[in-house]
JSON list of C-alpha atoms in Angstrom, two decimals:
[
{"chain": "A", "resi": 1, "resn": "MET", "atom": "CA", "xyz": [12.33, 96.69, 145.17]},
{"chain": "A", "resi": 2, "resn": "ASN", "atom": "CA", "xyz": [10.00, 93.82, 145.80]},
{"chain": "A", "resi": 3, "resn": "LEU", "atom": "CA", "xyz": [9.78, 90.50, 143.99]},
{"chain": "A", "resi": 4, "resn": "GLU", "atom": "CA", "xyz": [6.64, 91.53, 142.11]},
{"chain": "A", "resi": 5, "resn": "THR", "atom": "CA", "xyz": [8.45, 94.49, 140.53]},
{"chain": "A", "resi": 6, "resn": "TYR", "atom": "CA", "xyz": [11.31, 92.23, 139.41]},
{"chain": "A", "resi": 7, "resn": "GLN", "atom": "CA", "xyz": [8.80, 89.83, 137.86]},
{"chain": "A", "resi": 8, "resn": "LYS", "atom": "CA", "xyz": [6.84, 92.56, 136.06]},
{"chain": "A", "resi": 9, "resn": "LEU", "atom": "CA", "xyz": [10.04, 93.95, 134.58]},
{"chain": "A", "resi": 10, "resn": "GLY", "atom": "CA", "xyz": [11.29, 90.50, 133.59]},
{"chain": "A", "resi": 11, "resn": "PHE", "atom": "CA", "xyz": [14.53, 91.46, 135.32]},
{"chain": "A", "resi": 12, "resn": "ASN", "atom": "CA", "xyz": [15.60, 87.94, 136.27]},
{"chain": "A", "resi": 13, "resn": "ASP", "atom": "CA", "xyz": [15.02, 86.68, 132.72]},
{"chain": "A", "resi": 14, "resn": "LEU", "atom": "CA", "xyz": [17.04, 89.59, 131.36]},
{"chain": "A", "resi": 15, "resn": "MET", "atom": "CA", "xyz": [19.92, 88.88, 133.75]},
{"chain": "A", "resi": 16, "resn": "MET", "atom": "CA", "xyz": [19.80, 85.20, 132.79]},
{"chain": "A", "resi": 17, "resn": "ARG", "atom": "CA", "xyz": [20.09, 86.13, 129.10]},
{"chain": "A", "resi": 18, "resn": "LEU", "atom": "CA", "xyz": [22.91, 88.53, 129.92]},
{"chain": "A", "resi": 19, "resn": "SER", "atom": "CA", "xyz": [24.79, 85.87, 131.89]},
{"chain": "A", "resi": 20, "resn": "GLU", "atom": "CA", "xyz": [24.66, 83.52, 128.90]},
{"chain": "A", "resi": 21, "resn": "ASN", "atom": "CA", "xyz": [26.79, 86.01, 126.97]},
{"chain": "A", "resi": 22, "resn": "CYS", "atom": "CA", "xyz": [29.42, 86.49, 129.69]},
{"chain": "A", "resi": 23, "resn": "VAL", "atom": "CA", "xyz": [32.92, 85.20, 129.00]},
{"chain": "A", "resi": 24, "resn": "SER", "atom": "CA", "xyz": [33.98, 84.31, 132.54]},
{"chain": "A", "resi": 25, "resn": "GLN", "atom": "CA", "xyz": [32.24, 82.55, 135.40]},
{"chain": "A", "resi": 26, "resn": "VAL", "atom": "CA", "xyz": [32.82, 85.59, 137.63]},
{"chain": "A", "resi": 27, "resn": "ALA", "atom": "CA", "xyz": [30.99, 87.81, 135.14]},
{"chain": "A", "resi": 28, "resn": "LYS", "atom": "CA", "xyz": [28.12, 85.30, 134.89]},
{"chain": "A", "resi": 29, "resn": "GLU", "atom": "CA", "xyz": [27.74, 85.26, 138.67]},
{"chain": "A", "resi": 30, "resn": "LYS", "atom": "CA", "xyz": [27.84, 89.04, 138.81]},
{"chain": "A", "resi": 31, "resn": "ALA", "atom": "CA", "xyz": [25.12, 89.29, 136.15]},
{"chain": "A", "resi": 32, "resn": "LEU", "atom": "CA", "xyz": [22.92, 86.78, 137.94]},
{"chain": "A", "resi": 33, "resn": "GLY", "atom": "CA", "xyz": [23.39, 88.60, 141.25]},
{"chain": "A", "resi": 34, "resn": "ALA", "atom": "CA", "xyz": [22.65, 92.06, 139.88]},
{"chain": "A", "resi": 35, "resn": "SER", "atom": "CA", "xyz": [19.89, 94.20, 141.27]},
{"chain": "A", "resi": 36, "resn": "ILE", "atom": "CA", "xyz": [17.92, 97.13, 139.90]},
{"chain": "A", "resi": 37, "resn": "TYR", "atom": "CA", "xyz": [19.56, 100.52, 140.35]},
{"chain": "A", "resi": 38, "resn": "LYS", "atom": "CA", "xyz": [17.55, 102.90, 142.48]},
{"chain": "A", "resi": 39, "resn": "THR", "atom": "CA", "xyz": [18.81, 106.43, 141.78]},
{"chain": "A", "resi": 40, "resn": "LYS", "atom": "CA", "xyz": [18.45, 108.40, 138.58]},
{"chain": "A", "resi": 41, "resn": "LYS", "atom": "CA", "xyz": [22.13, 109.39, 138.72]},
{"chain": "A", "resi": 42, "resn": "THR", "atom": "CA", "xyz": [23.26, 105.75, 138.91]},
{"chain": "A", "resi": 43, "resn": "ILE", "atom": "CA", "xyz": [20.86, 104.68, 136.18]},
{"chain": "A", "resi": 44, "resn": "THR", "atom": "CA", "xyz": [22.01, 107.49, 133.87]},
{"chain": "A", "resi": 45, "resn": "HIS", "atom": "CA", "xyz": [25.67, 106.61, 134.47]},
{"chain": "A", "resi": 46, "resn": "LYS", "atom": "CA", "xyz": [25.08, 102.90, 133.83]},
{"chain": "A", "resi": 47, "resn": "LEU", "atom": "CA", "xyz": [23.15, 103.70, 130.64]},
{"chain": "A", "resi": 48, "resn": "GLN", "atom": "CA", "xyz": [26.09, 105.81, 129.45]},
{"chain": "A", "resi": 49, "resn": "GLU", "atom": "CA", "xyz": [28.48, 102.91, 130.13]},
{"chain": "A", "resi": 50, "resn": "THR", "atom": "CA", "xyz": [26.16, 100.58, 128.23]},
{"chain": "A", "resi": 51, "resn": "SER", "atom": "CA", "xyz": [25.97, 103.02, 125.31]},
{"chain": "A", "resi": 52, "resn": "GLU", "atom": "CA", "xyz": [29.76, 103.17, 125.18]},
{"chain": "A", "resi": 53, "resn": "ALA", "atom": "CA", "xyz": [30.04, 99.38, 125.23]},
{"chain": "A", "resi": 54, "resn": "ARG", "atom": "CA", "xyz": [27.44, 99.15, 122.47]},
{"chain": "A", "resi": 55, "resn": "ALA", "atom": "CA", "xyz": [29.36, 101.73, 120.40]},
{"chain": "A", "resi": 56, "resn": "ILE", "atom": "CA", "xyz": [32.49, 99.60, 120.65]},
{"chain": "A", "resi": 57, "resn": "LEU", "atom": "CA", "xyz": [30.56, 96.50, 119.56]},
{"chain": "A", "resi": 58, "resn": "ASN", "atom": "CA", "xyz": [28.97, 98.43, 116.70]},
{"chain": "A", "resi": 59, "resn": "SER", "atom": "CA", "xyz": [32.40, 99.64, 115.53]},
{"chain": "A", "resi": 60, "resn": "GLY", "atom": "CA", "xyz": [33.11, 96.10, 114.34]},
{"chain": "A", "resi": 61, "resn": "GLN", "atom": "CA", "xyz": [36.17, 95.71, 116.53]},
{"chain": "A", "resi": 62, "resn": "ASN", "atom": "CA", "xyz": [36.76, 92.70, 118.72]},
{"chain": "A", "resi": 63, "resn": "LEU", "atom": "CA", "xyz": [37.72, 93.24, 122.33]},
{"chain": "A", "resi": 64, "resn": "PRO", "atom": "CA", "xyz": [40.85, 91.12, 122.96]},
{"chain": "A", "resi": 65, "resn": "LEU", "atom": "CA", "xyz": [39.49, 88.83, 125.67]},
{"chain": "A", "resi": 66, "resn": "ALA", "atom": "CA", "xyz": [41.57, 85.70, 124.99]},
{"chain": "A", "resi": 67, "resn": "GLY", "atom": "CA", "xyz": [42.58, 83.93, 128.18]},
{"chain": "A", "resi": 68, "resn": "VAL", "atom": "CA", "xyz": [39.80, 85.36, 130.31]},
{"chain": "A", "resi": 69, "resn": "SER", "atom": "CA", "xyz": [37.31, 82.48, 130.32]},
{"chain": "A", "resi": 70, "resn": "HIS", "atom": "CA", "xyz": [38.46, 80.55, 133.37]},
{"chain": "A", "resi": 71, "resn": "ILE", "atom": "CA", "xyz": [41.06, 82.71, 135.06]},
{"chain": "A", "resi": 72, "resn": "ASP", "atom": "CA", "xyz": [39.00, 82.58, 138.26]},
{"chain": "A", "resi": 73, "resn": "GLN", "atom": "CA", "xyz": [39.60, 78.82, 138.47]},
{"chain": "A", "resi": 74, "resn": "LEU", "atom": "CA", "xyz": [43.36, 79.25, 138.07]},
{"chain": "A", "resi": 75, "resn": "LEU", "atom": "CA", "xyz": [43.46, 82.02, 140.67]},
{"chain": "A", "resi": 76, "resn": "GLY", "atom": "CA", "xyz": [41.45, 79.78, 142.99]},
{"chain": "A", "resi": 77, "resn": "LYS", "atom": "CA", "xyz": [44.12, 77.10, 142.68]},
{"chain": "A", "resi": 78, "resn": "ILE", "atom": "CA", "xyz": [46.77, 79.66, 143.55]},
{"chain": "A", "resi": 79, "resn": "ASP", "atom": "CA", "xyz": [44.75, 80.87, 146.55]},
{"chain": "A", "resi": 80, "resn": "ARG", "atom": "CA", "xyz": [44.48, 77.28, 147.79]},
{"chain": "A", "resi": 81, "resn": "GLY", "atom": "CA", "xyz": [48.25, 76.82, 147.45]},
{"chain": "A", "resi": 82, "resn": "GLN", "atom": "CA", "xyz": [47.91, 74.26, 144.66]},
{"chain": "A", "resi": 83, "resn": "GLU", "atom": "CA", "xyz": [50.56, 73.98, 142.01]},
{"chain": "A", "resi": 84, "resn": "LEU", "atom": "CA", "xyz": [49.86, 74.98, 138.45]},
{"chain": "A", "resi": 85, "resn": "MET", "atom": "CA", "xyz": [50.79, 72.81, 135.51]},
{"chain": "A", "resi": 86, "resn": "PRO", "atom": "CA", "xyz": [52.88, 74.38, 132.72]},
{"chain": "A", "resi": 87, "resn": "GLN", "atom": "CA", "xyz": [49.80, 74.79, 130.51]},
{"chain": "A", "resi": 88, "resn": "GLU", "atom": "CA", "xyz": [48.01, 76.60, 133.33]},
{"chain": "A", "resi": 89, "resn": "LEU", "atom": "CA", "xyz": [50.97, 78.94, 133.81]},
{"chain": "A", "resi": 90, "resn": "THR", "atom": "CA", "xyz": [50.84, 79.68, 130.09]},
{"chain": "A", "resi": 91, "resn": "GLU", "atom": "CA", "xyz": [47.12, 80.46, 130.48]},
{"chain": "A", "resi": 92, "resn": "ILE", "atom": "CA", "xyz": [48.02, 82.92, 133.27]},
{"chain": "A", "resi": 93, "resn": "ALA", "atom": "CA", "xyz": [50.52, 84.59, 130.91]},
{"chain": "A", "resi": 94, "resn": "ASP", "atom": "CA", "xyz": [47.87, 84.66, 128.16]},
{"chain": "A", "resi": 95, "resn": "PHE", "atom": "CA", "xyz": [45.47, 86.35, 130.59]},
{"chain": "A", "resi": 96, "resn": "LEU", "atom": "CA", "xyz": [48.09, 88.95, 131.57]},
{"chain": "A", "resi": 97, "resn": "ARG", "atom": "CA", "xyz": [48.78, 89.66, 127.89]},
{"chain": "A", "resi": 98, "resn": "SER", "atom": "CA", "xyz": [45.03, 89.92, 127.27]},
{"chain": "A", "resi": 99, "resn": "THR", "atom": "CA", "xyz": [44.54, 92.48, 130.07]},
{"chain": "A", "resi": 100, "resn": "ARG", "atom": "CA", "xyz": [47.37, 94.57, 128.63]},
{"chain": "A", "resi": 101, "resn": "ARG", "atom": "CA", "xyz": [45.80, 94.36, 125.18]},
{"chain": "A", "resi": 102, "resn": "VAL", "atom": "CA", "xyz": [42.39, 95.35, 126.58]},
{"chain": "A", "resi": 103, "resn": "GLN", "atom": "CA", "xyz": [43.97, 98.45, 128.09]},
{"chain": "A", "resi": 104, "resn": "GLN", "atom": "CA", "xyz": [45.67, 99.31, 124.78]},
{"chain": "A", "resi": 105, "resn": "PHE", "atom": "CA", "xyz": [42.41, 98.67, 122.93]},
{"chain": "A", "resi": 106, "resn": "MET", "atom": "CA", "xyz": [40.49, 100.96, 125.26]},
{"chain": "A", "resi": 107, "resn": "GLU", "atom": "CA", "xyz": [43.09, 103.73, 124.99]},
{"chain": "A", "resi": 108, "resn": "LYS", "atom": "CA", "xyz": [42.80, 103.50, 121.20]},
{"chain": "A", "resi": 109, "resn": "ASN", "atom": "CA", "xyz": [39.01, 103.80, 121.52]},
{"chain": "A", "resi": 110, "resn": "GLU", "atom": "CA", "xyz": [38.84, 106.52, 124.15]},
{"chain": "A", "resi": 111, "resn": "HIS", "atom": "CA", "xyz": [36.93, 108.74, 121.71]},
{"chain": "A", "resi": 112, "resn": "ILE", "atom": "CA", "xyz": [34.18, 106.09, 121.56]},
{"chain": "A", "resi": 113, "resn": "ALA", "atom": "CA", "xyz": [34.16, 105.09, 125.24]},
{"chain": "A", "resi": 114, "resn": "PRO", "atom": "CA", "xyz": [35.72, 107.63, 127.60]},
{"chain": "A", "resi": 115, "resn": "ILE", "atom": "CA", "xyz": [34.10, 106.25, 130.77]},
{"chain": "A", "resi": 116, "resn": "LEU", "atom": "CA", "xyz": [35.08, 102.65, 130.02]},
{"chain": "A", "resi": 117, "resn": "THR", "atom": "CA", "xyz": [38.58, 103.78, 129.04]},
{"chain": "A", "resi": 118, "resn": "GLY", "atom": "CA", "xyz": [38.84, 105.46, 132.43]},
{"chain": "A", "resi": 119, "resn": "TYR", "atom": "CA", "xyz": [38.18, 102.11, 134.09]},
{"chain": "A", "resi": 120, "resn": "SER", "atom": "CA", "xyz": [40.85, 100.44, 131.99]},
{"chain": "A", "resi": 121, "resn": "THR", "atom": "CA", "xyz": [43.53, 102.78, 133.32]},
{"chain": "A", "resi": 122, "resn": "SER", "atom": "CA", "xyz": [43.43, 100.87, 136.60]},
{"chain": "A", "resi": 123, "resn": "ILE", "atom": "CA", "xyz": [44.59, 97.69, 134.85]},
{"chain": "A", "resi": 124, "resn": "GLN", "atom": "CA", "xyz": [48.19, 96.98, 135.76]},
{"chain": "A", "resi": 125, "resn": "SER", "atom": "CA", "xyz": [50.60, 95.58, 133.22]},
{"chain": "A", "resi": 126, "resn": "PHE", "atom": "CA", "xyz": [52.80, 92.65, 134.23]},
{"chain": "A", "resi": 127, "resn": "ILE", "atom": "CA", "xyz": [54.81, 92.24, 131.04]},
{"chain": "A", "resi": 128, "resn": "GLU", "atom": "CA", "xyz": [57.86, 91.02, 132.97]},
{"chain": "A", "resi": 129, "resn": "VAL", "atom": "CA", "xyz": [55.81, 88.16, 134.44]},
{"chain": "A", "resi": 130, "resn": "GLU", "atom": "CA", "xyz": [54.40, 87.36, 130.99]},
{"chain": "A", "resi": 131, "resn": "ASP", "atom": "CA", "xyz": [57.90, 87.26, 129.52]},
{"chain": "A", "resi": 132, "resn": "GLU", "atom": "CA", "xyz": [59.24, 85.08, 132.35]},
{"chain": "A", "resi": 133, "resn": "ILE", "atom": "CA", "xyz": [56.44, 82.54, 131.92]},
{"chain": "A", "resi": 134, "resn": "TYR", "atom": "CA", "xyz": [56.74, 82.44, 128.13]},
{"chain": "A", "resi": 135, "resn": "ALA", "atom": "CA", "xyz": [60.54, 82.06, 128.40]},
{"chain": "A", "resi": 136, "resn": "ALA", "atom": "CA", "xyz": [60.24, 79.24, 130.95]},
{"chain": "A", "resi": 137, "resn": "ILE", "atom": "CA", "xyz": [57.61, 77.16, 129.16]},
{"chain": "A", "resi": 138, "resn": "ARG", "atom": "CA", "xyz": [57.75, 75.92, 125.58]},
{"chain": "A", "resi": 139, "resn": "ASN", "atom": "CA", "xyz": [55.41, 73.40, 124.01]},
{"chain": "A", "resi": 140, "resn": "GLY", "atom": "CA", "xyz": [53.72, 72.79, 127.35]},
{"chain": "A", "resi": 141, "resn": "GLU", "atom": "CA", "xyz": [56.98, 71.87, 129.10]},
{"chain": "A", "resi": 142, "resn": "VAL", "atom": "CA", "xyz": [59.16, 73.75, 131.55]},
{"chain": "A", "resi": 143, "resn": "VAL", "atom": "CA", "xyz": [62.51, 74.26, 129.81]},
{"chain": "A", "resi": 144, "resn": "ASP", "atom": "CA", "xyz": [65.83, 73.47, 131.48]},
{"chain": "A", "resi": 145, "resn": "GLU", "atom": "CA", "xyz": [66.78, 77.13, 131.23]},
{"chain": "A", "resi": 146, "resn": "ALA", "atom": "CA", "xyz": [63.86, 78.15, 133.46]},
{"chain": "A", "resi": 147, "resn": "SER", "atom": "CA", "xyz": [66.29, 78.19, 136.38]},
{"chain": "A", "resi": 148, "resn": "ARG", "atom": "CA", "xyz": [69.87, 77.28, 137.15]},
{"chain": "A", "resi": 149, "resn": "ALA", "atom": "CA", "xyz": [68.72, 74.76, 139.78]},
{"chain": "A", "resi": 150, "resn": "LEU", "atom": "CA", "xyz": [66.36, 73.01, 137.36]},
{"chain": "A", "resi": 151, "resn": "ARG", "atom": "CA", "xyz": [69.07, 72.82, 134.70]},
{"chain": "A", "resi": 152, "resn": "LYS", "atom": "CA", "xyz": [71.45, 71.29, 137.26]},
{"chain": "A", "resi": 153, "resn": "VAL", "atom": "CA", "xyz": [68.90, 68.71, 138.47]},
{"chain": "A", "resi": 154, "resn": "ARG", "atom": "CA", "xyz": [67.90, 67.67, 134.96]},
{"chain": "A", "resi": 155, "resn": "LYS", "atom": "CA", "xyz": [71.55, 67.35, 133.94]},
{"chain": "A", "resi": 156, "resn": "ALA", "atom": "CA", "xyz": [72.21, 65.12, 136.97]},
{"chain": "A", "resi": 157, "resn": "ILE", "atom": "CA", "xyz": [69.19, 62.96, 136.12]},
{"chain": "A", "resi": 158, "resn": "LEU", "atom": "CA", "xyz": [70.35, 62.59, 132.52]},
{"chain": "A", "resi": 159, "resn": "GLU", "atom": "CA", "xyz": [73.88, 61.67, 133.62]},
{"chain": "A", "resi": 160, "resn": "THR", "atom": "CA", "xyz": [72.50, 59.07, 136.05]},
{"chain": "A", "resi": 161, "resn": "GLN", "atom": "CA", "xyz": [70.27, 57.59, 133.35]},
{"chain": "A", "resi": 162, "resn": "GLU", "atom": "CA", "xyz": [73.22, 57.39, 130.95]},
{"chain": "A", "resi": 163, "resn": "LYS", "atom": "CA", "xyz": [75.39, 55.68, 133.60]},
{"chain": "A", "resi": 164, "resn": "ASN", "atom": "CA", "xyz": [72.64, 53.16, 134.29]},
{"chain": "A", "resi": 165, "resn": "LEU", "atom": "CA", "xyz": [72.17, 52.55, 130.56]},
{"chain": "A", "resi": 166, "resn": "PHE", "atom": "CA", "xyz": [75.86, 51.85, 130.01]},
{"chain": "A", "resi": 167, "resn": "ALA", "atom": "CA", "xyz": [76.11, 49.76, 133.20]},
{"chain": "A", "resi": 168, "resn": "ALA", "atom": "CA", "xyz": [73.31, 47.44, 132.08]}
]
């Protein structure tokens, strides 16, 4: 479609308003980059998806989206080979837990949103990774028990500090 059609429909303004309600940066960018659907079949399908999403919102339930807001930034750090701080690892675990909860939420609401529930079945659960991260990090710090090697190094550091303290 041409630019004039987009302007007459107010499409860009609509996508801007939509993007303001998106939780993650990736979703905002997707909304801003959207185009008008061209086939009746696609439009009908997208309207059905929208109706299902609206039905979930109207049901008064809250979609469990905690931990989603800036996951793209954390994944970008991983892609660039940068290390993550303990708090960032906890945010990754929170995101993984959130995706699992979204899937459970959608399964519970399949009667309201069968198409959207179908999409949620492709979400993989990584509960073992969640558990490992939560076990390794407490109060924003990596615990000694996170690995045998870490425990050994920290014990050696402590012993050295104690020797230096008593030697002084």
